[in-house]
Amino acid sequence: MRIDKYLWSIRYFKTRSIATEACKKGHIKINGQAVKPSREVYPADKLVVRKDQINYELTVLDVPESRVG
């Protein structure tokens, strides 16, 4: 699954376009590297999401089929 779609589906961003912009600005890092919105996400990846001047550190456990509640 794409990183922008993943962040939207786990509800870190309200819309997918906001998640895409965050990737383009370099606010999203996977395993320490800034990524493009099309980068694939796999289980055991370490994410750093900078949102509202706070760095959130996430570990991907599984990729959801659809947006979670």
mmCIF file of C-alpha atoms in Angstrom:
data_model
loop_
_atom_site.group_PDB
_atom_site.id
_atom_site.type_symbol
_atom_site.label_atom_id
_atom_site.label_comp_id
_atom_site.label_asym_id
_atom_site.label_seq_id
_atom_site.Cartn_x
_atom_site.Cartn_y
_atom_site.Cartn_z
ATOM 1 C CA MET A 1 0.000 0.000 0.000
ATOM 2 C CA ARG A 2 1.208 3.530 -0.759
ATOM 3 C CA ILE A 3 2.412 5.605 2.204
ATOM 4 C CA ASP A 4 -0.095 8.418 1.573
ATOM 5 C CA LYS A 5 -2.986 5.952 1.382
ATOM 6 C CA TYR A 6 -1.725 4.128 4.492
ATOM 7 C CA LEU A 7 -1.564 7.315 6.593
ATOM 8 C CA TRP A 8 -5.065 8.251 5.418
ATOM 9 C CA SER A 9 -6.440 4.765 6.163
ATOM 10 C CA ILE A 10 -5.089 4.697 9.735
ATOM 11 C CA ARG A 11 -6.536 8.209 10.198
ATOM 12 C CA TYR A 12 -3.348 10.168 10.810
ATOM 13 C CA PHE A 13 -4.514 12.596 8.125
ATOM 14 C CA LYS A 14 -8.072 13.684 7.334
ATOM 15 C CA THR A 15 -7.648 13.463 3.561
ATOM 16 C CA ARG A 16 -5.287 11.624 1.284
ATOM 17 C CA SER A 17 -4.231 14.865 -0.407
ATOM 18 C CA ILE A 18 -3.024 16.256 2.943
ATOM 19 C CA ALA A 19 -1.004 13.070 3.456
ATOM 20 C CA THR A 20 0.464 13.473 -0.042
ATOM 21 C CA GLU A 21 1.498 17.067 0.705
ATOM 22 C CA ALA A 22 3.162 15.983 3.960
ATOM 23 C CA CYS A 23 5.214 13.430 2.006
ATOM 24 C CA LYS A 24 6.235 16.008 -0.599
ATOM 25 C CA LYS A 25 7.357 18.423 2.124
ATOM 26 C CA GLY A 26 9.522 15.743 3.763
ATOM 27 C CA HIS A 27 7.468 15.348 6.943
ATOM 28 C CA ILE A 28 7.202 11.567 6.498
ATOM 29 C CA LYS A 29 10.216 9.287 6.925
ATOM 30 C CA ILE A 30 10.443 5.516 6.603
ATOM 31 C CA ASN A 31 13.452 3.883 8.266
ATOM 32 C CA GLY A 32 15.126 7.297 8.524
ATOM 33 C CA GLN A 33 14.691 8.385 4.889
ATOM 34 C CA ALA A 34 12.271 10.992 3.534
ATOM 35 C CA VAL A 35 9.909 9.367 1.046
ATOM 36 C CA LYS A 36 7.697 10.168 -1.919
ATOM 37 C CA PRO A 37 3.911 9.615 -1.636
ATOM 38 C CA SER A 38 4.115 6.532 -3.877
ATOM 39 C CA ARG A 39 6.523 4.624 -1.587
ATOM 40 C CA GLU A 40 5.146 1.224 -0.567
ATOM 41 C CA VAL A 41 4.684 0.402 3.134
ATOM 42 C CA TYR A 42 5.455 -3.054 4.509
ATOM 43 C CA PRO A 43 5.040 -4.618 7.965
ATOM 44 C CA ALA A 44 7.936 -3.855 10.366
ATOM 45 C CA ASP A 45 8.676 -0.467 8.720
ATOM 46 C CA LYS A 46 9.467 2.332 11.171
ATOM 47 C CA LEU A 47 7.657 5.590 10.367
ATOM 48 C CA VAL A 48 8.316 9.078 11.678
ATOM 49 C CA VAL A 49 5.402 11.423 11.011
ATOM 50 C CA ARG A 50 5.868 15.126 11.765
ATOM 51 C CA LYS A 51 2.462 16.694 12.368
ATOM 52 C CA ASP A 52 1.765 19.998 14.160
ATOM 53 C CA GLN A 53 5.435 20.264 15.238
ATOM 54 C CA ILE A 54 5.282 16.856 16.953
ATOM 55 C CA ASN A 55 7.183 13.791 15.748
ATOM 56 C CA TYR A 56 5.150 10.591 15.966
ATOM 57 C CA GLU A 57 7.080 7.321 15.755
ATOM 58 C CA LEU A 58 5.051 4.409 14.379
ATOM 59 C CA THR A 59 5.778 0.788 13.573
ATOM 60 C CA VAL A 60 3.711 -0.829 10.832
ATOM 61 C CA LEU A 61 2.209 -4.027 12.216
ATOM 62 C CA ASP A 62 -0.099 -4.821 9.313
ATOM 63 C CA VAL A 63 -1.547 -3.114 6.235
ATOM 64 C CA PRO A 64 -5.348 -2.660 6.519
ATOM 65 C CA GLU A 65 -7.682 -3.703 3.698
ATOM 66 C CA SER A 66 -9.685 -0.475 3.973
ATOM 67 C CA ARG A 67 -9.932 2.617 6.172
ATOM 68 C CA VAL A 68 -10.177 1.740 9.857
ATOM 69 C CA GLY A 69 -12.854 3.028 12.223
#
